[in-house]
Amino acid sequence: MIKFSVFLILVAATEYTWAASLSEGRIVGGRDVSIARHPYQISLRYKSCDVCIFMHTCGGVIYNEHVILTAAHCVYKREERSFVVVAGSDYRAGGDGFIGLVDKIVIHENYNPALTDNDLALVFLSTPLAFNVSNTIKPAELTEEEPKAGSKAFVSGWGTTSEGGANSLKLQEAEVNIVDRNDCEEAYGFERITENMLCAGTVTGGRDACQNDSGGPLVSADNKLVGIISWGTGCARPEYPGVYANIAYFRSWIENTVKLSS
């Protein structure tokens, strides 16, 4: 997530990390899973210089063969040609999986980078994804209703496995629970949590998204996409749930923007 975000290039690790005060998504307290468990999950990889290779920077979610959902802060003020999408791979690095080139990026018109509000973007591919019979590349099913507080959900990604720690090479998944909006507002301050945000975490902490998980999926127990990893304070802290773009709120915007932009 953005655990608020300023990109820093870590030359030794060749990865990106967010400033600790902002919540970039990574999975803490998770377990290794196959991409077949979350076949809509992609790795959004970014190249910051002409001679550099593409490195994992954020997650994303397959909407259809031409469109990826991700967090706006992952792509804000960055050129399309600096990104590729990798689908169907268990790993955040390497050449396996399907590589899609990016044609166009559409950021929500009301995205506010200062508040990480309306933190959603659509990535349009010039090379469409090839859905396969092995079920490692598939579109997500978007929820129509906001999940109830206390219900189970799963978050996944290749981000750091502890606050300020190292990224995971293999895809991780962690179980969390949807947090009541009033409780989330109490944690972050009233007016900080808007109706287009959804919160999830655990009472005791220990499981959460973290740096470089941003843009990835939060799915319900019945495997419907309910959120896109956005921001938070630290990672897996019991007093601060993770904050997600609320798919039920954004569903009409997604559908209309895809129609207008295709």
Short mmCIF file of C-alpha atoms in Angstrom, two decimals, residues 55-262:
data_model
loop_
_atom_site.label_atom_id
_atom_site.label_comp_id
_atom_site.label_asym_id
_atom_site.label_seq_id
_atom_site.Cartn_x
_atom_site.Cartn_y
_atom_site.Cartn_z
CA MET A 55 11.26 -4.33 -11.46
CA HIS A 56 8.15 -5.19 -9.44
CA THR A 57 6.72 -2.03 -7.91
CA CYS A 58 3.01 -2.70 -7.32
CA GLY A 59 0.30 -5.27 -7.71
CA GLY A 60 -2.76 -5.11 -9.90
CA VAL A 61 -5.94 -6.98 -10.73
CA ILE A 62 -7.13 -8.30 -14.11
CA TYR A 63 -10.48 -6.77 -15.12
CA ASN A 64 -10.50 -8.19 -18.63
CA GLU A 65 -7.93 -9.20 -21.23
CA HIS A 66 -7.19 -5.55 -22.02
CA VAL A 67 -7.59 -3.79 -18.64
CA ILE A 68 -5.85 -3.95 -15.26
CA LEU A 69 -7.02 -2.28 -12.05
CA THR A 70 -4.36 -0.80 -9.77
CA ALA A 71 -3.84 2.02 -7.29
CA ALA A 72 -3.52 5.52 -8.75
CA HIS A 73 -0.45 6.25 -6.64
CA CYS A 74 1.38 3.38 -8.37
CA VAL A 75 1.20 5.06 -11.78
CA TYR A 76 0.78 8.76 -10.93
CA LYS A 77 2.98 11.02 -13.10
CA ARG A 78 4.71 8.06 -14.76
CA GLU A 79 4.87 7.25 -18.47
CA GLU A 80 3.02 4.29 -19.92
CA ARG A 81 6.13 2.98 -21.65
CA SER A 82 7.87 2.67 -18.27
CA PHE A 83 5.54 -0.17 -17.21
CA VAL A 84 4.86 -3.77 -18.12
CA VAL A 85 2.32 -6.16 -16.61
CA VAL A 86 3.29 -9.75 -15.76
CA ALA A 87 0.41 -12.23 -15.30
CA GLY A 88 0.35 -15.93 -14.50
CA SER A 89 3.54 -16.05 -12.44
CA ASP A 90 4.09 -17.09 -8.82
CA TYR A 91 7.13 -14.82 -8.63
CA ARG A 92 7.81 -11.07 -8.58
CA ALA A 93 10.96 -11.40 -10.71
CA GLY A 94 12.09 -13.48 -13.63
CA GLY A 95 10.87 -14.19 -17.12
CA ASP A 96 8.04 -16.64 -16.52
CA GLY A 97 4.43 -15.58 -17.00
CA PHE A 98 2.69 -13.52 -19.67
CA ILE A 99 4.15 -10.07 -20.28
CA GLY A 100 1.75 -7.34 -21.38
CA LEU A 101 2.81 -3.96 -22.72
CA VAL A 102 0.99 -0.85 -21.49
CA ASP A 103 -0.80 1.37 -23.99
CA LYS A 104 -2.67 3.84 -21.80
CA ILE A 105 -3.25 4.71 -18.15
CA VAL A 106 -6.42 6.37 -16.86
CA ILE A 107 -6.29 7.70 -13.29
CA HIS A 108 -9.51 8.53 -11.46
CA GLU A 109 -10.30 12.17 -12.20
CA ASN A 110 -10.76 12.93 -8.48
CA TYR A 111 -7.59 11.25 -7.28
CA ASN A 112 -6.05 13.29 -4.47
CA PRO A 113 -2.40 12.30 -3.90
CA ALA A 114 -2.17 14.33 -0.69
CA LEU A 115 -5.01 12.36 0.91
CA THR A 116 -4.70 9.17 -1.16
CA ASP A 117 -8.38 9.59 -1.95
CA ASN A 118 -9.99 8.00 -5.05
CA ASP A 119 -6.83 5.91 -5.30
CA LEU A 120 -7.73 3.94 -8.41
CA ALA A 121 -6.41 3.70 -11.95
CA LEU A 122 -7.01 1.62 -15.07
CA VAL A 123 -4.08 0.28 -17.07
CA PHE A 124 -4.93 -0.53 -20.71
CA LEU A 125 -2.75 -3.10 -22.44
CA SER A 126 -1.58 -3.00 -26.05
CA THR A 127 -0.96 -6.76 -25.88
CA PRO A 128 -4.09 -8.47 -24.51
CA LEU A 129 -3.76 -11.14 -21.86
CA ALA A 130 -4.23 -14.75 -22.90
CA PHE A 131 -6.62 -16.45 -20.49
CA ASN A 132 -5.65 -20.10 -20.09
CA VAL A 133 -7.15 -23.46 -19.21
CA SER A 134 -4.70 -23.87 -16.31
CA ASN A 135 -6.54 -21.02 -14.56
CA THR A 136 -3.41 -19.01 -13.80
CA ILE A 137 -4.62 -15.96 -15.76
CA LYS A 138 -8.27 -15.01 -15.21
CA PRO A 139 -10.29 -11.83 -14.62
CA ALA A 140 -11.56 -10.99 -11.15
CA GLU A 141 -15.25 -10.95 -10.31
CA LEU A 142 -16.13 -7.52 -8.92
CA THR A 143 -18.43 -7.30 -5.93
CA GLU A 144 -21.71 -5.41 -6.19
CA GLU A 145 -22.05 -4.82 -2.46
CA GLU A 146 -19.66 -3.57 0.19
CA PRO A 147 -18.70 -6.45 2.50
CA LYS A 148 -19.98 -6.47 6.06
CA ALA A 149 -17.76 -5.53 8.99
CA GLY A 150 -16.18 -8.62 10.52
CA SER A 151 -16.39 -10.71 7.35
CA LYS A 152 -13.35 -12.64 6.21
CA ALA A 153 -11.18 -11.42 3.31
CA PHE A 154 -7.84 -12.26 1.74
CA VAL A 155 -5.09 -9.91 0.57
CA SER A 156 -2.21 -10.97 -1.68
CA GLY A 157 0.99 -9.64 -3.19
CA TRP A 158 4.78 -9.73 -3.40
CA GLY A 159 5.48 -6.84 -1.06
CA THR A 160 7.59 -6.74 2.07
CA THR A 161 6.87 -9.34 4.71
CA SER A 162 7.50 -7.00 7.64
CA GLU A 163 7.39 -3.24 8.10
CA GLY A 164 10.52 -1.92 6.43
CA GLY A 165 11.61 -5.47 5.57
CA ALA A 166 12.40 -7.33 2.36
CA ASN A 167 10.00 -8.18 -0.45
CA SER A 168 8.80 -11.71 -0.93
CA LEU A 169 9.99 -13.54 -4.03
CA LYS A 170 6.92 -15.81 -4.08
CA LEU A 171 3.29 -14.66 -3.99
CA GLN A 172 1.92 -14.28 -0.46
CA GLU A 173 -1.62 -14.36 0.93
CA ALA A 174 -2.93 -13.25 4.33
CA GLU A 175 -6.35 -13.52 5.92
CA VAL A 176 -7.86 -10.33 7.37
CA ASN A 177 -11.28 -9.09 8.44
CA ILE A 178 -13.30 -6.16 7.17
CA VAL A 179 -13.21 -3.34 9.73
CA ASP A 180 -16.22 -1.17 10.53
CA ARG A 181 -15.84 2.25 8.91
CA ASN A 182 -16.51 4.08 12.18
CA ASP A 183 -13.73 2.13 13.89
CA CYS A 184 -11.40 2.89 10.99
CA GLU A 185 -12.28 6.59 11.17
CA GLU A 186 -11.51 6.53 14.88
CA ALA A 187 -8.07 5.10 14.16
CA TYR A 188 -7.13 7.56 11.43
CA GLY A 189 -9.19 10.61 12.34
CA PHE A 190 -12.61 11.66 11.14
CA GLU A 191 -12.85 12.83 7.51
CA ARG A 192 -9.67 10.92 6.65
CA ILE A 193 -11.64 7.78 5.76
CA THR A 194 -14.08 8.50 2.95
CA GLU A 195 -16.97 6.43 1.59
CA ASN A 196 -14.80 5.28 -1.31
CA MET A 197 -12.44 3.56 1.13
CA LEU A 198 -12.70 0.16 2.78
CA CYS A 199 -10.68 -0.98 5.81
CA ALA A 200 -9.42 -4.43 6.77
CA GLY A 201 -7.10 -5.86 9.39
CA THR A 202 -7.00 -7.94 12.56
CA VAL A 203 -7.66 -7.02 16.19
CA THR A 204 -4.22 -8.18 17.26
CA GLY A 205 -2.36 -7.02 14.16
CA GLY A 206 0.24 -9.21 12.51
CA ARG A 207 -1.49 -9.66 9.14
CA ASP A 208 -1.72 -6.92 6.53
CA ALA A 209 -0.63 -5.67 3.13
CA CYS A 210 2.61 -3.71 3.05
CA GLN A 211 5.12 -1.97 0.77
CA ASN A 212 4.93 -2.93 -2.91
CA ASP A 213 1.58 -4.68 -2.46
CA SER A 214 -0.27 -1.50 -3.50
CA GLY A 215 -2.74 -1.95 -6.33
CA GLY A 216 -3.25 -5.61 -5.50
CA PRO A 217 -6.49 -7.38 -4.55
CA LEU A 218 -8.56 -7.71 -1.41
CA VAL A 219 -11.05 -10.51 -2.05
CA SER A 220 -13.97 -11.80 0.00
CA ALA A 221 -14.34 -15.37 1.22
CA ASP A 222 -16.46 -16.10 -1.88
CA ASN A 223 -13.61 -14.81 -4.05
CA LYS A 224 -15.09 -11.50 -5.18
CA LEU A 225 -12.90 -8.43 -5.51
CA VAL A 226 -13.90 -5.99 -2.75
CA GLY A 227 -10.86 -3.72 -2.54
CA ILE A 228 -7.63 -2.50 -4.11
CA ILE A 229 -4.69 -2.10 -1.72
CA SER A 230 -4.17 1.61 -1.13
CA TRP A 231 -2.61 2.95 2.08
CA GLY A 232 -2.20 2.74 5.84
CA THR A 233 0.08 3.64 8.73
CA GLY A 234 2.88 1.13 9.09
CA CYS A 235 2.11 -2.50 8.37
CA ALA A 236 0.07 -4.97 10.39
CA ARG A 237 -0.24 -2.65 13.38
CA PRO A 238 -3.32 -3.57 15.45
CA GLU A 239 -4.34 0.06 15.91
CA TYR A 240 -4.20 0.89 12.17
CA PRO A 241 -6.16 -1.25 9.68
CA GLY A 242 -5.12 -1.35 6.05
CA VAL A 243 -7.10 0.97 3.77
CA TYR A 244 -8.37 -0.08 0.34
CA ALA A 245 -10.17 1.49 -2.61
CA ASN A 246 -13.78 0.35 -2.21
CA ILE A 247 -14.75 -1.63 -5.30
CA ALA A 248 -18.50 -1.49 -4.59
CA TYR A 249 -18.23 2.30 -4.64
CA PHE A 250 -16.07 2.42 -7.80
CA ARG A 251 -17.75 -0.32 -9.83
CA SER A 252 -19.83 2.03 -12.01
CA TRP A 253 -16.81 4.26 -12.62
CA ILE A 254 -14.74 1.25 -13.67
CA GLU A 255 -17.39 -0.07 -16.06
CA ASN A 256 -18.11 3.33 -17.62
CA THR A 257 -14.46 4.28 -17.99
CA VAL A 258 -13.60 0.98 -19.66
CA LYS A 259 -16.43 1.50 -22.17
CA LEU A 260 -15.40 5.08 -22.93
CA SER A 261 -11.67 4.32 -23.15
CA SER A 262 -11.73 1.06 -25.11
#
